[in-house]
Amino acid sequence: MTISQIIFLVVAGFTLASALMVVTTRNLIHAALFLVATLFGVAVVYAILQAGFLAVVQVVIYIGAIAILFIFAVMLTRRDMRDRGPQMNRMQWIGALLALLIFIGLSFLLSSWDGYSAVAQEMPVDFDTMGRLGEALVSPDAYLLPFEVASVLLLAALVGAVYVAYTRR
Amino acid sequence: MTTENLIWLIPLPPLLAFFLIILFTNRNKALSHSIAVGSALLSWLGSMIVFIQALRVHELGSHPFASSIDWIPTADTWLKIGILVDPFTTVTLFFVAWTVLMIFLYSVGYHNFGQPKGDHDVPGLPPHGATVDEHGHKHHVPSIEPMYSRFFAFIGLFAFGMYTLVVSDNLLTLFVGWEIMGLCSYLLIGFWYAKESARDAAIKAFMTTRVGDVFMLLGIAFLYSATGTLSYREIFTEEVLHTLATVPTGVFGLTAAGLIGLLLFIGAVGKSAQFPLHVWLPDAMEGPTPVSAMIHAATMVSAGVYMVIRMFPLISAGWLEGQPLNPTMTVIAFIGAFTALFAATIAVAQNDIKRVLAYSTISQLGYMMAALGIGAYVAASFHLVTHAFFKALLFLGSGSVIHGMEHGVLHTGEHVDPQNMFNMGGLRKKMPITFWTFLIGGFALSGFPLITAGFWSKDEILADAFGHGQLPVFITLALAAFLTAFYTMRQITLTFLGEPRTKSAEHAQETKWTMTTPLVILSIFAIGYGWVGIPEQFPLLGAISSNWFHEFVGSTLAEIPEALEFSIIPLLTSLLVALGGLFFGWLAYRGIHTAEQDRLQIGVLKNKWYIDEIYNFLFIKPSIWFAEKFTYLFLDKGVIDGILHTFGRVTGTVGHALRNYIDKPVINEFFGDGSAHATQWFGRNLRPIQTGRIQQYMVLTLFFLFLVGGALLFFFRQIGLL
Amino acid sequence: MIPISWYLTLSAALFSIGLFGVLTRRNAIAILLGIELMLNAVNVNLAAFWRYGDVNQITGQIFAIIVFAVAAAEVAVGLALVISVYRKKNTVIAEEIDLMKW
């Protein structure tokens, strides 16, 4: 067991535990906060994977914007400060079963792939991740078009969200 | 145009007239009779041209005008039809053309063309007269026949049939013409179809001739199967005749030729009204008088004799002059002679002017048949021609008399039968032309010596009978000749001589020129035609004229029959019977005024020897019984309808069963309603799946995803893909 | 040292947990939380495959970045919808929003 492996296990366990809490806790605010923890864990995983940019973007966008948005939404939709009634619907056990089956299925599927137990190659020393990423995003023979389309998508989402949630005073 | 082509065209104008009148000109009486008389004129013209051409040909018998075409293909040969004009045909064409034309012309006047329409005339009944206002008081005048054009159409078709029969060169087209005339005789005898007696007479004529025609057809079929041809020229060759005359058939011991001849003769017995198939001819007097003239003098009955004369080589195959007659000829001679005497005995007791002539026709045809039976070919042909002329003359004359009497009836308003001779009398003063022409015709019929044609032809038959040693035939024919003269004079005396016996007779009038002109023309022939046949050995006159007729017509046969030795006995006999009969007839009837005084009105004779009653009992009643009881009630209604009704009932039951046991419960309820209910049930029970809750949808999706994915994986693993 | 299988297992587990949340939670917002978890699992997967495949092919990271964008857009719109529904129907419980039922 190397250090990196131990670190990975700790981080993975933390992430999964938080995720479980997200989906099982009664109080929605707690759920949102647990989501924040999960997202942090994932960011650390990115860092372990030496995808630095992704880790930072994860923190900034996901935690900084999306999780906050969730908290806002929870607050805007509370009828009273206490959550009443059951928070799980009738399909608990079926849902659990299905999720388990999905997990088993995915693992099984992936395990039959040859490169399943491959180990990471060393990264080249002067590998400029950021530079490469930047070039790919704006280069016409790379991913310029998806980049632009994504921005259009965000515009559409923006307009849509404002319109849907708009109320006249 | 060659003579052959002209001969092909001769029968066509009357046929064309028939179609034109029927299709187009039925309403226009003047146009119809013009077309008809015009067509008769055209055919007459063609016949005269052919006659003249024929006279100019040397040895027409060996080189007749002939032409034929292939008609019906039969395996490797053709059945040919065509025309043939040999000497016998020539003389026949002559008299047919003249008599047909005269009768057509006569019909214009007979049916009162130009007279007004009758008061109560309906088509189907004879016209009854019209009332006209003249000088302030009413006159009854004869009225025009309502079905005027139809008459001309029918006699046109009739003429076509006769011409076809005469010019044809084979038995098939002869038979075609024969049957067309049979049809027309039905149509014309029953012309006034609203009279029940006319309808019955038409059916009787058709049925009786049909009986004869069946046998004739059998004869034709037998002939065809024996020789493979129906053409005269191919049959009347030495080899064919010899073969037919020697092949035995096993029927009554006859040879093939004999049997065929007998069968064909039976057809002639029907058509020419010989005993026992004579019953239709007197009843056929129901038709208008031109029809009687046409059928009973010029054409239809002559057709029977014509056919027998035509077939003479076949009938007499194997017989040579001087030998005893072969069986067929014996039968023919017997029936001919018997009929001649039989009909003459009936004629003396008849009161209707046309009936006397009808029986007279039967009797004279018997003469011709008897002549043929004893082998007197030329004599029979001669008598055929002369008889046509004087009989047509007599019939048309009787029609004229009846017209005159009808005029008197209308004028006086009496209700007497204009055809009964006992209502006539003294008409010689009122209707002179009719009287003189009728007298000439009557004398010709009786055989008045020297100046009438009938004398020469009858004398020749008697001479032949005596000369060939056929004494029974000779005596029978002589007796019949006596009776013929007797009843003819009776008829003339009662009708024309003496004083009028009724008021109608007093007011009788001569008829129009369209009726009297034919009478005059025919009387010329009735006198003059005999002179072409004066035998060479006749005292005095024989030296002046050669016997042209004998030479000419005799050349039709392969060998010209020899003229007989002249013997004085037949001549004396014929003079005796003719003059004696005329004298006694005049003597007996010049003083008689009513029918009761006529001692010859014996029941048996008056009722035609009860032959009609015998036939009714033997044939008619059983047929009616069979048709009614057996065929109609039992077979048709009982058996056939029974089967059909059973089918109906079974089908109905099956249908009901299918409906109630299959259609309604299974198809309607089970399939029809059932599928509807099932769909509804499924729908109602599956509907709650759609709850509107997405999480449930997602669960279901994943569930089925697992199912399908698992199955796919499983199967792909099996196939080895994964 | 760390085989890729660990990352893949992690992502599979995260995905399953997210799925569980989506299927079973009553509150609509909680469902959206579950969706976020699933998206993150996908991103981890993508990053892992980038790192353990040819590093020069930056496509993995690009894909992950686009997923970020999409996730953000989707959350925004989704929450707007939930708020709008809450205003109309005064509830955020998914089971009660069943207008599309039969």
PDB file of C-alpha atoms in Angstrom, chain B residues 687-699 702, chain C residues 19 22-26 31 94-95 97-98 100-102:
ATOM      1  CA  ARG B 687     -54.184   2.808 -17.334  1.00  0.00           C
ATOM      2  CA  PRO B 688     -53.107   3.211 -13.737  1.00  0.00           C
ATOM      3  CA  ILE B 689     -49.526   2.614 -14.816  1.00  0.00           C
ATOM      4  CA  GLN B 690     -49.497   6.160 -15.990  1.00  0.00           C
ATOM      5  CA  THR B 691     -49.434   7.751 -12.588  1.00  0.00           C
ATOM      6  CA  GLY B 692     -47.754  10.967 -13.579  1.00  0.00           C
ATOM      7  CA  ARG B 693     -44.958  10.328 -11.138  1.00  0.00           C
ATOM      8  CA  ILE B 694     -41.602  10.370 -12.800  1.00  0.00           C
ATOM      9  CA  GLN B 695     -39.831   8.329 -10.225  1.00  0.00           C
ATOM     10  CA  GLN B 696     -42.139   5.445 -10.858  1.00  0.00           C
ATOM     11  CA  TYR B 697     -41.489   5.817 -14.573  1.00  0.00           C
ATOM     12  CA  MET B 698     -37.798   5.714 -13.984  1.00  0.00           C
ATOM     13  CA  VAL B 699     -38.048   2.637 -11.819  1.00  0.00           C
ATOM     14  CA  LEU B 702     -34.611   0.607 -15.268  1.00  0.00           C
TER      15      LEU B 702
ATOM     16  CA  LEU C  19     -29.538   6.864  -8.809  1.00  0.00           C
ATOM     17  CA  VAL C  22     -33.277  10.039  -7.696  1.00  0.00           C
ATOM     18  CA  LEU C  23     -35.567   7.065  -7.422  1.00  0.00           C
ATOM     19  CA  THR C  24     -36.468   7.251  -3.818  1.00  0.00           C
ATOM     20  CA  ARG C  25     -36.526  10.825  -2.524  1.00  0.00           C
ATOM     21  CA  ARG C  26     -39.836  12.630  -2.190  1.00  0.00           C
ATOM     22  CA  ILE C  31     -33.955  14.478  -6.686  1.00  0.00           C
ATOM     23  CA  ALA C  94     -42.618  14.943  -6.535  1.00  0.00           C
ATOM     24  CA  GLU C  95     -45.431  12.498  -5.951  1.00  0.00           C
ATOM     25  CA  ILE C  97     -47.035  16.717  -9.144  1.00  0.00           C
ATOM     26  CA  ASP C  98     -48.955  14.190 -11.187  1.00  0.00           C
ATOM     27  CA  MET C 100     -49.802  13.966 -16.478  1.00  0.00           C
ATOM     28  CA  LYS C 101     -51.548  10.924 -15.054  1.00  0.00           C
ATOM     29  CA  TRP C 102     -54.419   9.243 -16.845  1.00  0.00           C
TER      30      TRP C 102
END
